[in-house]
Amino acid sequence: MLTTLCVPLRPDAVDTTDLDRRLEKILRADHVVWPAVEQARAFNLPDWWIVSGAVYNTVWNALTGKPRGYGIKDIDLFYFDPDTSWEAEDQVIQRGSRHFSGRIPIEIRNQARVHLWYQSHFGRPITPLCDCRDSIAKFACETHAVGVRLHGDDRLEIFAPYSLDAIFGLRIVPNPRTRNRLTHEAKAQRARQLWPGIDVEPWPDCSIMRCPDVEDWDALLALLLRAFAYMQDRIDPPSSLDRMTPEDVAAKARDEICYLAHDGVDLIGCIFCKVESDLLYVGKLAVDPAHQGRGIGRALMAAAEAEARGMGLKGLQLQTRIELVENHQAFARLGFIKTAETAHPGFDRPTSITMLKLL
């Protein structure tokens, strides 16, 4: 069964006051992690946070009666420094090795540098992060998206953009705003081995979201070419896709509204939209042939419709080639009606039809 989610890349924070208090009580009582929090305050890096496993694993140990520090491989300390040189980060790491003491190692990483190595590690680029909160919100699992830091007045600040419910509910919840399904599944497998009572929510079959500023444009063009390959010997003139480059796709995504569908690993669908007068023109609706017939195209069109409604527009408009009768029928089933026939330059016969769906 297809699961779709239309979600923003950057969520709003959720009020979790009661769980915040419980988390703080557990952390302050932990003689393994809490000293690291205090030492991190003294280390005083810009925009620093202790994140992820050191926090949620400590809660799980408290809830399940495991020893303090159980299952924590290292304590991740994030900071954000605009100096993205490796030398600057290495100097901080070397200072940290002398500053921190404790039986669990501290791993210090400048989140301003993540975009420099992300593609080599995960196989696709990302836009530079805004700050450490931005980084935490992009973790593969919503459960893992948590950070804490201690202020000079001994006040503990907690950032949990998807709430602390999953942590205290012993659940691992995926974050489909990312394409890190494999990371989610690997971390879930390890967690189940260490805390057998953990409940793991599977990654959705399909997630739909607005295209981020940086995307794998080669992969997106390849998806378009696969999806429209069936038209090659059927339409005249040939598709404009034949002349598009990854740079052209990137420019189109910047100039228009683009929604992407993914399964947590690969891009499997897309739709491009732009405002024309009081209508939202939709084009380049594409679904990978291996994933067709699962309702992905309908879900992408629903995202475009929601976009149009949000803008207060009258409806959706599209064009489809006159030869592709099956497409005319498919769009008609989605509520579109034929309103016009048009011809490409140099043709004395109709080459496309225009279809409209009023909202």
Short mmCIF file of C-alpha atoms in Angstrom, two decimals:
data_model
loop_
_atom_site.label_atom_id
_atom_site.label_comp_id
_atom_site.label_asym_id
_atom_site.label_seq_id
_atom_site.Cartn_x
_atom_site.Cartn_y
_atom_site.Cartn_z
CA MET A 1 0.00 0.00 0.00
CA LEU A 2 1.30 3.41 -0.98
CA THR A 3 2.01 5.84 1.82
CA THR A 4 2.54 9.47 0.90
CA LEU A 5 3.62 12.42 2.98
CA CYS A 6 3.75 16.04 1.93
CA VAL A 7 6.08 17.56 4.52
CA PRO A 8 8.34 20.60 4.86
CA LEU A 9 12.05 20.05 5.05
CA ARG A 10 12.35 22.17 8.20
CA PRO A 11 9.67 21.40 10.84
CA ASP A 12 8.39 23.72 13.52
CA ALA A 13 9.39 22.92 17.08
CA VAL A 14 6.77 21.17 19.23
CA ASP A 15 5.98 22.04 22.85
CA THR A 16 7.03 19.05 24.94
CA THR A 17 7.27 20.66 28.37
CA ASP A 18 6.40 17.61 30.49
CA LEU A 19 8.72 15.28 28.61
CA ASP A 20 11.41 17.96 28.66
CA ARG A 21 11.33 17.82 32.46
CA ARG A 22 11.56 14.03 32.45
CA LEU A 23 14.48 14.12 30.03
CA GLU A 24 16.34 16.68 32.09
CA LYS A 25 15.86 14.67 35.27
CA ILE A 26 17.21 11.51 33.61
CA LEU A 27 20.22 13.29 32.10
CA ARG A 28 21.21 15.08 35.30
CA ALA A 29 21.10 11.78 37.19
CA ASP A 30 23.34 10.03 34.66
CA HIS A 31 26.98 9.97 35.78
CA VAL A 32 28.20 9.00 32.30
CA VAL A 33 26.54 11.52 29.97
CA TRP A 34 25.92 14.47 32.29
CA PRO A 35 29.63 15.15 32.94
CA ALA A 36 30.10 15.35 29.16
CA VAL A 37 27.32 17.94 29.00
CA GLU A 38 29.04 20.01 31.67
CA GLN A 39 32.42 19.66 29.99
CA ALA A 40 30.86 20.70 26.66
CA ARG A 41 29.57 23.87 28.31
CA ALA A 42 33.08 24.64 29.53
CA PHE A 43 34.51 23.88 26.07
CA ASN A 44 32.13 26.58 24.78
CA LEU A 45 32.00 25.94 21.04
CA PRO A 46 29.73 28.15 18.90
CA ASP A 47 26.14 26.84 18.66
CA TRP A 48 27.09 23.59 20.40
CA TRP A 49 24.74 20.68 21.12
CA ILE A 50 25.15 17.13 22.41
CA VAL A 51 22.87 15.18 20.13
CA SER A 52 21.18 11.94 19.25
CA GLY A 53 22.33 8.65 20.82
CA ALA A 54 23.86 10.08 23.97
CA VAL A 55 20.45 11.59 24.72
CA TYR A 56 17.86 9.03 23.61
CA ASN A 57 19.96 6.00 24.62
CA THR A 58 20.27 7.45 28.12
CA VAL A 59 16.47 7.67 28.30
CA TRP A 60 16.06 4.12 27.04
CA ASN A 61 18.54 2.84 29.60
CA ALA A 62 16.63 4.59 32.36
CA LEU A 63 13.29 3.22 31.15
CA THR A 64 14.51 -0.36 30.64
CA GLY A 65 16.83 -0.70 33.62
CA LYS A 66 20.02 -0.96 31.57
CA PRO A 67 23.35 0.26 33.03
CA ARG A 68 24.28 3.90 32.48
CA GLY A 69 26.18 4.32 29.23
CA TYR A 70 24.86 1.04 27.81
CA GLY A 71 24.70 1.07 24.01
CA ILE A 72 26.34 4.50 23.64
CA LYS A 73 29.31 4.14 21.28
CA ASP A 74 30.29 7.79 21.44
CA ILE A 75 28.90 11.15 22.44
CA ASP A 76 28.25 13.38 19.44
CA LEU A 77 29.06 17.04 20.00
CA PHE A 78 27.87 19.31 17.20
CA TYR A 79 28.93 22.90 16.72
CA PHE A 80 28.61 25.44 13.92
CA ASP A 81 31.57 27.50 12.77
CA PRO A 82 31.50 29.37 9.41
CA ASP A 83 35.18 28.43 8.98
CA THR A 84 34.65 25.25 6.96
CA SER A 85 38.31 24.34 6.56
CA TRP A 86 39.35 20.86 7.66
CA GLU A 87 42.28 22.41 9.53
CA ALA A 88 39.99 24.51 11.74
CA GLU A 89 37.79 21.54 12.62
CA ASP A 90 40.84 19.37 13.28
CA GLN A 91 42.21 21.92 15.71
CA VAL A 92 38.91 21.81 17.63
CA ILE A 93 38.98 18.01 17.65
CA GLN A 94 42.55 17.99 18.96
CA ARG A 95 41.68 20.48 21.70
CA GLY A 96 38.66 18.37 22.57
CA SER A 97 40.78 15.25 22.97
CA ARG A 98 42.68 17.06 25.72
CA HIS A 99 39.64 18.70 27.29
CA PHE A 100 37.14 15.87 27.64
CA SER A 101 37.48 13.01 30.09
CA GLY A 102 35.22 10.02 30.48
CA ARG A 103 34.95 6.43 29.38
CA ILE A 104 32.85 7.20 26.29
CA PRO A 105 34.70 9.05 23.50
CA ILE A 106 33.48 12.45 22.30
CA GLU A 107 33.02 12.91 18.55
CA ILE A 108 33.17 16.59 17.61
CA ARG A 109 31.92 17.75 14.21
CA ASN A 110 31.41 21.17 12.62
CA GLN A 111 27.97 21.08 10.98
CA ALA A 112 28.90 23.95 8.67
CA ARG A 113 31.13 21.42 6.84
CA VAL A 114 28.55 18.64 6.37
CA HIS A 115 27.71 19.54 2.77
CA LEU A 116 31.39 19.15 1.85
CA TRP A 117 31.45 15.40 2.60
CA TYR A 118 27.78 14.41 2.51
CA GLN A 119 27.69 13.33 -1.14
CA SER A 120 30.71 11.02 -0.82
CA HIS A 121 29.12 9.40 2.25
CA PHE A 122 25.45 9.23 1.22
CA GLY A 123 25.69 9.42 -2.57
CA ARG A 124 23.88 12.72 -3.15
CA PRO A 125 24.45 16.41 -2.40
CA ILE A 126 22.67 18.55 0.18
CA THR A 127 22.43 22.28 0.65
CA PRO A 128 24.73 23.78 3.31
CA LEU A 129 23.13 23.61 6.74
CA CYS A 130 21.91 26.80 8.41
CA ASP A 131 22.89 25.84 11.96
CA CYS A 132 22.99 22.82 14.25
CA ARG A 133 19.21 22.76 14.63
CA ASP A 134 18.96 22.40 10.86
CA SER A 135 21.30 19.42 11.05
CA ILE A 136 19.39 17.74 13.88
CA ALA A 137 16.09 18.14 12.00
CA LYS A 138 17.55 16.22 9.05
CA PHE A 139 18.46 13.04 10.96
CA ALA A 140 17.25 9.82 9.34
CA CYS A 141 14.95 9.03 12.27
CA GLU A 142 12.64 11.53 13.96
CA THR A 143 13.43 9.71 17.21
CA HIS A 144 17.11 10.57 16.90
CA ALA A 145 16.45 14.26 16.21
CA VAL A 146 17.20 15.61 19.67
CA GLY A 147 19.91 17.84 21.11
CA VAL A 148 20.71 19.37 24.49
CA ARG A 149 23.03 22.09 25.72
CA LEU A 150 23.72 23.61 29.13
CA HIS A 151 23.79 27.36 29.61
CA GLY A 152 25.90 29.33 32.06
CA ASP A 153 22.94 29.74 34.42
CA ASP A 154 22.64 25.91 34.55
CA ARG A 155 19.52 25.97 32.38
CA LEU A 156 19.28 22.94 30.06
CA GLU A 157 18.05 23.78 26.57
CA ILE A 158 16.40 20.95 24.64
CA PHE A 159 15.74 20.89 20.90
CA ALA A 160 13.43 18.11 19.69
CA PRO A 161 11.73 19.25 16.46
CA TYR A 162 9.48 16.16 16.25
CA SER A 163 8.81 16.01 20.03
CA LEU A 164 10.15 13.53 22.58
CA ASP A 165 7.12 11.23 22.31
CA ALA A 166 8.91 8.55 20.30
CA ILE A 167 11.91 8.50 22.63
CA PHE A 168 9.79 7.98 25.74
CA GLY A 169 7.50 5.62 23.81
CA LEU A 170 10.48 3.40 22.91
CA ARG A 171 9.77 3.84 19.21
CA ILE A 172 12.03 4.50 16.24
CA VAL A 173 10.15 6.69 13.79
CA PRO A 174 11.55 7.41 10.30
CA ASN A 175 12.11 10.93 9.02
CA PRO A 176 10.83 10.83 5.42
CA ARG A 177 11.87 14.45 4.89
CA THR A 178 15.23 12.88 4.10
CA ARG A 179 16.23 10.06 1.78
CA ASN A 180 18.10 8.13 4.48
CA ARG A 181 16.01 4.96 4.60
CA LEU A 182 19.08 2.72 4.79
CA THR A 183 20.43 4.66 7.77
CA HIS A 184 17.05 4.42 9.51
CA GLU A 185 16.90 0.67 8.97
CA ALA A 186 20.50 0.08 10.08
CA LYS A 187 20.04 2.08 13.27
CA ALA A 188 16.73 0.36 13.95
CA GLN A 189 18.33 -3.06 13.62
CA ARG A 190 21.08 -2.15 16.09
CA ALA A 191 18.57 -0.68 18.54
CA ARG A 192 16.45 -3.81 18.50
CA GLN A 193 19.49 -5.90 19.33
CA LEU A 194 20.39 -3.72 22.32
CA TRP A 195 16.86 -2.88 23.52
CA PRO A 196 14.63 -5.75 22.35
CA GLY A 197 11.45 -3.94 23.37
CA ILE A 198 11.98 -1.11 20.86
CA ASP A 199 9.18 -0.68 18.33
CA VAL A 200 10.31 0.26 14.81
CA GLU A 201 8.03 2.07 12.38
CA PRO A 202 8.85 1.13 8.77
CA TRP A 203 9.83 3.71 6.21
CA PRO A 204 6.87 4.85 4.05
CA ASP A 205 6.61 3.29 0.61
CA CYS A 206 6.62 6.76 -0.89
CA SER A 207 7.18 10.27 0.47
CA ILE A 208 6.42 13.49 -1.38
CA MET A 209 8.01 16.81 -0.54
CA ARG A 210 9.02 20.12 -2.06
CA CYS A 211 12.31 19.96 -3.90
CA PRO A 212 15.17 21.29 -1.73
CA ASP A 213 17.64 23.89 -2.92
CA VAL A 214 20.22 21.23 -3.75
CA GLU A 215 19.23 17.98 -5.36
CA ASP A 216 20.84 15.26 -7.42
CA TRP A 217 20.01 16.84 -10.76
CA ASP A 218 21.59 14.00 -12.74
CA ALA A 219 19.28 11.55 -10.97
CA LEU A 220 16.25 13.76 -11.57
CA LEU A 221 17.00 14.08 -15.29
CA ALA A 222 17.56 10.32 -15.51
CA LEU A 223 14.15 9.78 -13.88
CA LEU A 224 12.49 12.08 -16.42
CA LEU A 225 14.17 10.32 -19.32
CA ARG A 226 13.12 6.87 -18.05
CA ALA A 227 9.55 7.99 -17.44
CA PHE A 228 9.11 9.58 -20.87
CA ALA A 229 11.08 7.04 -22.93
CA TYR A 230 7.81 5.50 -24.14
CA MET A 231 7.05 8.69 -26.14
CA GLN A 232 10.22 8.65 -28.23
CA ASP A 233 8.80 7.09 -31.41
CA ARG A 234 5.26 8.35 -30.95
CA ILE A 235 5.34 12.13 -30.78
CA ASP A 236 6.33 14.80 -33.27
CA PRO A 237 8.09 17.14 -32.62
CA PRO A 238 10.37 15.27 -30.18
CA SER A 239 10.21 16.04 -26.48
CA SER A 240 12.19 18.98 -25.13
CA LEU A 241 13.71 16.49 -22.68
CA ASP A 242 16.00 15.36 -25.48
CA ARG A 243 17.84 18.68 -25.19
CA MET A 244 17.80 19.09 -21.39
CA THR A 245 20.90 18.88 -19.24
CA PRO A 246 21.14 18.48 -15.44
CA GLU A 247 21.80 22.22 -15.29
CA ASP A 248 18.56 22.86 -17.19
CA VAL A 249 16.66 20.69 -14.71
CA ALA A 250 18.22 22.58 -11.80
CA ALA A 251 17.21 25.92 -13.35
CA LYS A 252 13.67 24.67 -13.95
CA ALA A 253 13.40 23.54 -10.33
CA ARG A 254 14.59 26.95 -9.15
CA ASP A 255 12.20 28.87 -11.41
CA GLU A 256 9.16 26.68 -10.76
CA ILE A 257 7.59 24.67 -7.94
CA CYS A 258 8.85 21.11 -7.90
CA TYR A 259 7.63 18.19 -5.83
CA LEU A 260 9.65 15.00 -5.61
CA ALA A 261 8.58 11.49 -4.67
CA HIS A 262 11.11 9.11 -3.15
CA ASP A 263 11.12 5.74 -1.42
CA GLY A 264 13.82 6.67 1.07
CA VAL A 265 16.65 5.78 -1.30
CA ASP A 266 15.80 6.67 -4.91
CA LEU A 267 13.81 9.35 -6.67
CA ILE A 268 10.71 7.69 -8.10
CA GLY A 269 8.55 10.60 -9.24
CA CYS A 270 8.30 14.35 -9.79
CA ILE A 271 6.01 17.14 -10.90
CA PHE A 272 6.81 20.73 -11.91
CA CYS A 273 4.34 23.60 -11.50
CA LYS A 274 4.25 27.32 -12.23
CA VAL A 275 1.65 30.05 -11.85
CA GLU A 276 0.13 31.30 -15.08
CA SER A 277 -2.45 34.03 -14.48
CA ASP A 278 -5.02 32.53 -12.08
CA LEU A 279 -4.07 28.90 -12.81
CA LEU A 280 -1.28 26.55 -11.78
CA TYR A 281 0.30 25.02 -14.86
CA VAL A 282 1.58 21.52 -14.21
CA GLY A 283 4.14 19.72 -16.34
CA LYS A 284 6.81 17.05 -16.35
CA LEU A 285 4.66 14.73 -14.24
CA ALA A 286 6.87 11.66 -14.19
CA VAL A 287 6.88 8.33 -12.36
CA ASP A 288 9.68 5.81 -12.68
CA PRO A 289 8.40 2.91 -14.86
CA ALA A 290 9.31 0.42 -12.13
CA HIS A 291 6.94 2.19 -9.72
CA GLN A 292 4.01 2.99 -12.00
CA GLY A 293 0.55 1.74 -11.14
CA ARG A 294 0.93 2.47 -7.41
CA GLY A 295 -0.84 5.82 -7.27
CA ILE A 296 2.33 7.93 -7.19
CA GLY A 297 1.29 10.10 -10.13
CA ARG A 298 -2.09 10.73 -8.51
CA ALA A 299 -0.36 11.67 -5.24
CA LEU A 300 1.96 14.10 -7.03
CA MET A 301 -0.99 15.70 -8.78
CA ALA A 302 -2.74 15.98 -5.39
CA ALA A 303 0.30 17.85 -4.08
CA ALA A 304 0.04 20.26 -7.00
CA GLU A 305 -3.67 20.71 -6.35
CA ALA A 306 -3.02 21.46 -2.69
CA GLU A 307 -0.41 24.02 -3.79
CA ALA A 308 -2.94 25.71 -6.09
CA ARG A 309 -5.60 25.81 -3.38
CA GLY A 310 -3.10 27.30 -0.96
CA MET A 311 -2.38 30.07 -3.46
CA GLY A 312 -6.07 30.75 -4.02
CA LEU A 313 -5.84 29.83 -7.72
CA LYS A 314 -8.84 28.81 -9.82
CA GLY A 315 -7.49 25.50 -11.02
CA LEU A 316 -4.82 23.39 -12.70
CA GLN A 317 -3.87 23.44 -16.35
CA LEU A 318 -1.66 21.14 -18.39
CA GLN A 319 -0.77 20.18 -21.93
CA THR A 320 -0.27 16.72 -23.30
CA ARG A 321 0.74 15.55 -26.75
CA ILE A 322 -2.10 14.79 -29.10
CA GLU A 323 -0.75 11.32 -29.91
CA LEU A 324 -0.81 10.13 -26.28
CA VAL A 325 -4.47 9.19 -26.04
CA GLU A 326 -3.92 7.13 -22.88
CA ASN A 327 -2.65 10.25 -21.14
CA HIS A 328 -5.77 12.18 -22.16
CA GLN A 329 -7.85 9.46 -20.55
CA ALA A 330 -5.73 9.33 -17.40
CA PHE A 331 -5.98 13.09 -16.88
CA ALA A 332 -9.73 12.96 -17.54
CA ARG A 333 -10.04 10.44 -14.71
CA LEU A 334 -8.33 13.00 -12.47
CA GLY A 335 -11.01 15.58 -13.33
CA PHE A 336 -9.37 17.42 -16.26
CA ILE A 337 -11.35 18.43 -19.33
CA LYS A 338 -10.06 19.33 -22.78
CA THR A 339 -10.25 23.05 -23.51
CA ALA A 340 -8.06 23.64 -26.59
CA GLU A 341 -5.75 22.22 -29.23
CA THR A 342 -2.41 23.91 -30.02
CA ALA A 343 0.38 23.45 -32.54
CA HIS A 344 4.13 23.69 -32.05
CA PRO A 345 5.92 26.29 -34.21
CA GLY A 346 6.25 25.10 -37.80
CA PHE A 347 3.35 22.61 -37.63
CA ASP A 348 0.06 23.10 -39.49
CA ARG A 349 -1.75 20.50 -37.40
CA PRO A 350 -2.50 20.26 -33.66
CA THR A 351 0.35 18.70 -31.72
CA SER A 352 -0.91 19.18 -28.15
CA ILE A 353 -4.15 19.49 -26.25
CA THR A 354 -4.76 21.77 -23.27
CA MET A 355 -6.67 20.38 -20.30
CA LEU A 356 -8.14 22.20 -17.30
CA LYS A 357 -9.32 21.22 -13.83
CA LEU A 358 -11.22 23.85 -11.87
CA LEU A 359 -10.93 23.78 -8.07
#
